[in-house]
Short mmCIF file of C-alpha atoms and ligand atoms in Angstrom, two decimals:
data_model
loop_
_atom_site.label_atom_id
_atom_site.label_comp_id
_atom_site.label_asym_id
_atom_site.label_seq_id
_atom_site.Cartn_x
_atom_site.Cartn_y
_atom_site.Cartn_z
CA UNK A 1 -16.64 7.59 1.89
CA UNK A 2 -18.46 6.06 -1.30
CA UNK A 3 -19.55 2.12 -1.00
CA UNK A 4 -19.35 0.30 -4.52
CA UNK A 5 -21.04 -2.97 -4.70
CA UNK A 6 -19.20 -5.53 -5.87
CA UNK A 7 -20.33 -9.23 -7.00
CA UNK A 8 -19.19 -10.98 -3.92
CA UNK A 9 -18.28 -7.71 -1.51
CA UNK A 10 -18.15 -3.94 -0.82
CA UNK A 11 -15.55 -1.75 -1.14
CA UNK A 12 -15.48 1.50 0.86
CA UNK A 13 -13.32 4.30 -0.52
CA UNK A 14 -12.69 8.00 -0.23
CA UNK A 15 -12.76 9.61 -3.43
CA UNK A 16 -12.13 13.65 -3.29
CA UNK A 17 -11.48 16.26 -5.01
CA UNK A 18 -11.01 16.41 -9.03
CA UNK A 19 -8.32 16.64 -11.31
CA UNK A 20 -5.85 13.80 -12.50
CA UNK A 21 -6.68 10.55 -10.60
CA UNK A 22 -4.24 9.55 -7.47
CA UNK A 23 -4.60 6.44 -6.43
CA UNK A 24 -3.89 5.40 -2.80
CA UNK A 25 -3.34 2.07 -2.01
CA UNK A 26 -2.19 1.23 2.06
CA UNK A 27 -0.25 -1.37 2.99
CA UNK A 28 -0.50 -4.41 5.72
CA UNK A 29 -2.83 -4.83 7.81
CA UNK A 30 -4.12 -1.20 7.35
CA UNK A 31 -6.75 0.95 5.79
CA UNK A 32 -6.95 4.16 4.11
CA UNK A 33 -6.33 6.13 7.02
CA UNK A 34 -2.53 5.87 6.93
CA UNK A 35 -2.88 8.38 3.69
CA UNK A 36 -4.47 11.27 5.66
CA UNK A 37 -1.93 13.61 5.50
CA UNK A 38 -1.65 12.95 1.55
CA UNK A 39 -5.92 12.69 1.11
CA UNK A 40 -5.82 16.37 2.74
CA UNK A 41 -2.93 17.67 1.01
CA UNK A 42 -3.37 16.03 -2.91
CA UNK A 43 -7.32 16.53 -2.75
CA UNK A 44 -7.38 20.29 -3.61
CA UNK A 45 -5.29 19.56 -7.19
CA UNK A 46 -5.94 16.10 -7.62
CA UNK A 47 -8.92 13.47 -7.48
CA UNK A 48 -7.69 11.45 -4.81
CA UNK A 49 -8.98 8.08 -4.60
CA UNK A 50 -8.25 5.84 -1.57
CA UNK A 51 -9.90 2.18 -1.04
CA UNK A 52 -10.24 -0.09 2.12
CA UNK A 53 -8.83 -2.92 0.15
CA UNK A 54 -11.42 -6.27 0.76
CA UNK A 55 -11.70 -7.31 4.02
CA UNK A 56 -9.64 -4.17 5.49
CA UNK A 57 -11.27 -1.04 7.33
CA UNK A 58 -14.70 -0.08 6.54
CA UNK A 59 -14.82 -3.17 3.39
CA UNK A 60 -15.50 -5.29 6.11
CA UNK A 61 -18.02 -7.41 6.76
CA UNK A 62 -18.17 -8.79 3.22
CA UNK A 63 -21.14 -9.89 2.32
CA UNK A 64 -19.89 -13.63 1.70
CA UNK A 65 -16.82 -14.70 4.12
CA UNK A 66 -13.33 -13.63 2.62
CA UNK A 67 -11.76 -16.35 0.92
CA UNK A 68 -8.12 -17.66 2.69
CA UNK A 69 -6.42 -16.35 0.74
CA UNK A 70 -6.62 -13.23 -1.27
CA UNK A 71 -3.33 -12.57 -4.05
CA UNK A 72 -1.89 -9.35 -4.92
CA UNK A 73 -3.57 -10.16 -8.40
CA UNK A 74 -7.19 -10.43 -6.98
CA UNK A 75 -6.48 -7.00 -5.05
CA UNK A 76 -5.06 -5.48 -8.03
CA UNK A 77 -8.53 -6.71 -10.14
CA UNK A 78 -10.66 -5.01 -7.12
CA UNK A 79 -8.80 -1.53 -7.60
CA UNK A 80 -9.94 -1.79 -11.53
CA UNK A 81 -13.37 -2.69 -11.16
CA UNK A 82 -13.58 0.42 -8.47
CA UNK A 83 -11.76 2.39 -11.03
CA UNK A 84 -14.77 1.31 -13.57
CA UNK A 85 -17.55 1.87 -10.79
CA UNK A 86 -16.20 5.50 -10.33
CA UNK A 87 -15.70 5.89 -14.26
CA UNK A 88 -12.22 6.54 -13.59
CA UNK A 89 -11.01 5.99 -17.79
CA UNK A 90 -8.25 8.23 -17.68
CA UNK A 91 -4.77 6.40 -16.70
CA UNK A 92 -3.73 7.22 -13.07
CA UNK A 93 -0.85 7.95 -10.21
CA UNK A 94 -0.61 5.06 -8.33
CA UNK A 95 1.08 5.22 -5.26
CA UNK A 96 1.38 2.04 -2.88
CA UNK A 97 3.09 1.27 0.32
CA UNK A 98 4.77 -2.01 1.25
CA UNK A 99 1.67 -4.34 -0.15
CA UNK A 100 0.14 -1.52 -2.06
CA UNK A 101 3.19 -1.92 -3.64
CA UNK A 102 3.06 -5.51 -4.35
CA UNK A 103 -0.25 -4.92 -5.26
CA UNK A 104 1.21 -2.05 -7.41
CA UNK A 105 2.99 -4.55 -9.43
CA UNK A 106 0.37 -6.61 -10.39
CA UNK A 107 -1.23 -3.89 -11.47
CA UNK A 108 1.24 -2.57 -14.10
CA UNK A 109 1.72 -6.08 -14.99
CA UNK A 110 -1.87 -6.66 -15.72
CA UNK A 111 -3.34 -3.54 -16.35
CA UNK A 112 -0.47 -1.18 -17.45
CA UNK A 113 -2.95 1.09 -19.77
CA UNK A 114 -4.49 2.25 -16.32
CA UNK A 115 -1.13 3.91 -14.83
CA UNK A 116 0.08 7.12 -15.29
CA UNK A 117 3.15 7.22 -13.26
CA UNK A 118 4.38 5.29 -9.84
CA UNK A 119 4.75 5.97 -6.33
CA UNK A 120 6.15 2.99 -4.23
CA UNK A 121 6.76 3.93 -1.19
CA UNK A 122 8.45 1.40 1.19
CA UNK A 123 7.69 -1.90 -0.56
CA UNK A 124 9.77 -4.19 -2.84
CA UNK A 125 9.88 -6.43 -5.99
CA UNK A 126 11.19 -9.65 -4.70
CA UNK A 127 9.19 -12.88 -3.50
CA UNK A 128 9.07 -14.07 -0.35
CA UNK A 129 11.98 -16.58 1.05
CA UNK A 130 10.59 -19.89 2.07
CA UNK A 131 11.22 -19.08 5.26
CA UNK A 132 9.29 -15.68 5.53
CA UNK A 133 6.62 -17.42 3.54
CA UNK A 134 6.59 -20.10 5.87
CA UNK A 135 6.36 -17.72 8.62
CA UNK A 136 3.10 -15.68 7.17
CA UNK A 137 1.29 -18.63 6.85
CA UNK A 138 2.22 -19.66 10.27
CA UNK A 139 0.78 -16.33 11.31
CA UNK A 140 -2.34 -16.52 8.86
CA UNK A 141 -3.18 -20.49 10.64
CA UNK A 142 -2.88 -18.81 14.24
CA UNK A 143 -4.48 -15.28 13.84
CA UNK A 144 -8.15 -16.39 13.68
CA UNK A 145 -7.74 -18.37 16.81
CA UNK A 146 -5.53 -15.80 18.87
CA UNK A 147 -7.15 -12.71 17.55
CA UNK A 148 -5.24 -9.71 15.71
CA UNK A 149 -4.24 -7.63 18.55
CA UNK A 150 -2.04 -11.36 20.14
CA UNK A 151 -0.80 -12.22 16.44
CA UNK A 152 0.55 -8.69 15.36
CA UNK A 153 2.36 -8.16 18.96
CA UNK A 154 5.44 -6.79 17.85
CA UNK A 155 4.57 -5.38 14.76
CA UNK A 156 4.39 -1.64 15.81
CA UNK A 157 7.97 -1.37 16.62
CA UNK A 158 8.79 -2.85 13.10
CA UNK A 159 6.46 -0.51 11.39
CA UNK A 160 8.07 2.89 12.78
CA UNK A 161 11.26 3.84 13.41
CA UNK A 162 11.80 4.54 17.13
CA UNK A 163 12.15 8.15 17.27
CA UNK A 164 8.27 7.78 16.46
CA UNK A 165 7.58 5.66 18.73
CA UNK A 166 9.44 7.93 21.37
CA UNK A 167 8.23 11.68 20.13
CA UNK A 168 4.73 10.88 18.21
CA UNK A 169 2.80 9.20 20.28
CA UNK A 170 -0.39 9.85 18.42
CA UNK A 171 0.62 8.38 15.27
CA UNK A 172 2.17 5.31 17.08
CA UNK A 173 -1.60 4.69 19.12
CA UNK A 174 -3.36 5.50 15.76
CA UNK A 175 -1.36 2.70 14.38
CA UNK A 176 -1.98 0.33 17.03
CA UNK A 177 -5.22 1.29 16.38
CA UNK A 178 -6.10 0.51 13.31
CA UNK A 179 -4.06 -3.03 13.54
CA UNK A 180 -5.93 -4.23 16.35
CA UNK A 181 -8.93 -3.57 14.52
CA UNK A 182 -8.20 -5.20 11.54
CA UNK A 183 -10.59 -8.26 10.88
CA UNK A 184 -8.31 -11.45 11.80
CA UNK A 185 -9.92 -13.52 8.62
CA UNK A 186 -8.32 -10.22 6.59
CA UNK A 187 -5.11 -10.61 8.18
CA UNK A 188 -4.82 -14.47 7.53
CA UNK A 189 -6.15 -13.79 3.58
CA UNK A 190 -3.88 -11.21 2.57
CA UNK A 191 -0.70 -12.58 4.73
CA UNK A 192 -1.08 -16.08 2.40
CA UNK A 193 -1.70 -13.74 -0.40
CA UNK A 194 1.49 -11.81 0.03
CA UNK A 195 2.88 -15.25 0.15
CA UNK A 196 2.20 -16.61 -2.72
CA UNK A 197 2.91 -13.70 -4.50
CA UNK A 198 4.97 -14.01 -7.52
CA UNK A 199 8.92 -12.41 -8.13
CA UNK A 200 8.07 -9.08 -9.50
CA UNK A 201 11.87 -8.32 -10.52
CA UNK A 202 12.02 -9.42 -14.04
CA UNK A 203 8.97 -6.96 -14.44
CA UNK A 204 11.34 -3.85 -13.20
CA UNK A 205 13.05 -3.40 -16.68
CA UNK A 206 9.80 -3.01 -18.15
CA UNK A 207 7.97 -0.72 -16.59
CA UNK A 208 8.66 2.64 -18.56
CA UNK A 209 5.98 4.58 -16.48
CA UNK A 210 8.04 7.02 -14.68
CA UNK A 211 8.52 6.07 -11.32
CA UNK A 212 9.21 7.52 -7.43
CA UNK A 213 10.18 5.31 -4.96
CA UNK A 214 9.69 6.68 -1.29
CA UNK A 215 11.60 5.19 1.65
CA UNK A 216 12.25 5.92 5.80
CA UNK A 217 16.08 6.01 6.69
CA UNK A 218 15.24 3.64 9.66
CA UNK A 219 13.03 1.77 7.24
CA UNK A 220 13.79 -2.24 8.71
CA UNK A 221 10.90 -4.08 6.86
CA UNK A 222 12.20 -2.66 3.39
CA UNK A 223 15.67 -0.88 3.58
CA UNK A 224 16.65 1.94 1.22
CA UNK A 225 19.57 -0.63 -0.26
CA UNK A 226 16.48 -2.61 -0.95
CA UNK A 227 14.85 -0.16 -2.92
CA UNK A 228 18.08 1.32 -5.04
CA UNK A 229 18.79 -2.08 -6.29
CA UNK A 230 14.84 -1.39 -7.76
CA UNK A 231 15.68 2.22 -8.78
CA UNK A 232 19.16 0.91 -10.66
CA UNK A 233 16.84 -1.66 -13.09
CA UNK A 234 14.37 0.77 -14.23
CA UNK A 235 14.20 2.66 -16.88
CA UNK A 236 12.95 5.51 -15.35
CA UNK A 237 13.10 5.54 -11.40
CA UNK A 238 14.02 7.49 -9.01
CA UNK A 239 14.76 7.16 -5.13
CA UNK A 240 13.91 9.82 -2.06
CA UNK A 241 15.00 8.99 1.71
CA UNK A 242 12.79 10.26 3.72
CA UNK A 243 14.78 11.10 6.77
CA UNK A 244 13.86 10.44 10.42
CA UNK A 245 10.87 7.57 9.76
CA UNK A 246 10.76 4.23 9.58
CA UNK A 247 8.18 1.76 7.36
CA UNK A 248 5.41 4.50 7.37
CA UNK A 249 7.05 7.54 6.07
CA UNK A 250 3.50 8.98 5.37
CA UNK A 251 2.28 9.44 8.79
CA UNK A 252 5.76 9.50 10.61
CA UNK A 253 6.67 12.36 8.42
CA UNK A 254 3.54 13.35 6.45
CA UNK A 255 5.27 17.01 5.56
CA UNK A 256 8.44 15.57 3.83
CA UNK A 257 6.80 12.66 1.84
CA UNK A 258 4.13 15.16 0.42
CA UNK A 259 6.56 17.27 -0.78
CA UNK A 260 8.14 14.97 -2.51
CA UNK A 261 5.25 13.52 -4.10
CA UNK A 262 4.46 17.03 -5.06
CA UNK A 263 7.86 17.64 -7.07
CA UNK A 264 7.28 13.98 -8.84
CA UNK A 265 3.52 15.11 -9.70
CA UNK A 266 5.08 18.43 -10.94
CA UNK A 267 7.89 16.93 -13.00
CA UNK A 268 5.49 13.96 -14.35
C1 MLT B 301 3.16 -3.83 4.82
O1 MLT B 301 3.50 -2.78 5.40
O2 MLT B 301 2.27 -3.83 3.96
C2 MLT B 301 3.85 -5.10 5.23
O3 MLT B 301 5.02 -4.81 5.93
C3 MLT B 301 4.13 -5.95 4.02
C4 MLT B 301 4.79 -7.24 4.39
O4 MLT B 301 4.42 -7.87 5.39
O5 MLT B 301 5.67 -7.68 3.63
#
């Protein structure tokens, strides 16, 4: 893992192999270690590059306390200034899951030199309701009191489809895992970031970067409906199921989303 200063904080990231840049960003309230399976697989071809976004994994303890909230913009500014630190010029794959990809959308907005092509796996385009809004910052308020493990009961069975839960018992614990570790003042930042995070639909039509959009069958945070509605307003998307997972398609079933992240890197 490489540490890059930055003004305020450190980032920790992996950063393998060499080759056209892959990008891996996790998604909520994670770390880089749900992209093993794709880190181990991509690194021989490709230089894979996957962050602890700000406060999450091994970028915690900032050096100054994390703001309260942290938007998918300020997120999507952090992956650039890493991309400068490791003199990453050339444009790159970016592939994000659930916030990754909301994250993933403020970076093509912002910064749409810097992609290559798009992987968004298990995330969506729309802004919150009021009422899940309402509900994250209810969680954000509460989670630095109660602790992460009491505020993200629940959140397992949500994240994987139940046949994991049942058969891989090791990816369900490693989950667990790495949520329960997860700093509380992170969870609370990035749940009021995600939102206040702007309606990335009217984006969609615009993005001519060629695009692969990953989803579980079982997937109940961000059904596949969900995500053809996304495919059927871009220029250039395309959607694969990934059968037998739920919200975390790459560690429920690492061997089918990496091959078809292979075909997309082949093809694009
Ligand atoms: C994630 O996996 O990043 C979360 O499910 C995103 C969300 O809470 O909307």
């Amino acid at each position: 893992m490489k540490r890059i200063e930055f003004q305020t904080h450190t980032i920790t990231t992996v950063d393998e192999g060499n080759g056209r840049p892959l990008l891996f960003v996790h998604g909520f309230p994670l770390d880089h270690s749900m992209w093993r399976a794709q880190i181990d697989w991509f690194a021989g071809e490709f230089r894979v590059i996957a962050p602890d976004l700000r406060g999450f994994g091994e970028s915690f303890p900032a050096d100054a306390p994390l703001p309260t909230s942290i938007s998918m913009k300020a997120f999507a500014d952090d992956l650039v200034i890493l991309l400068d630190e490791l003199c990453v010029t050339e444009p790159v794959v970016y592939c994000g899951l659930s916030m990754g990809g909301y994250i993933g959308w403020q970076f093509v907005r912002h910064y749409s030199e810097r992609v290559h092509s798009l992987i968004m796996c298990d995330t969506k385009a729309e802004a919150d309701s009021p009422e899940v809004a309402r509900a994250r910052h209810f969680m954000a308020d509460g989670v630095v009191e109660a602790g992460t493990p009491l505020a993200t009961r629940g959140m397992l069975e949500r994240l994987v489809s139940p046949k994991t839960v049942e058969s891989s018992k090791d990816i369900a614990s490693r989950l667990q895992a790495i949520i329960d570790a997860t700093e509380p003042t992170a969870v609370a930042a990035a749940q009021r970031g995600m939102a206040e995070r702007p309606d990335s639909c009217n984006l969609l039509p615009l993005i001519d970067a060629p695009t692969l959009f990953i989803c579980g069958d079982e997937d109940q945070i961000t059904p596949p409906a969900e995500m053809e509605k996304m495919v059927s307003e871009m220029p250039d998307a395309r959607l694969k199921i990934i059968q037998d997972a739920g919200h975390m398609p790459p560690m429920e079933q690492p061997e089918s989303t990496n091959r078809v992240i292979a075909e997309f890197l082949e093809r694009d």
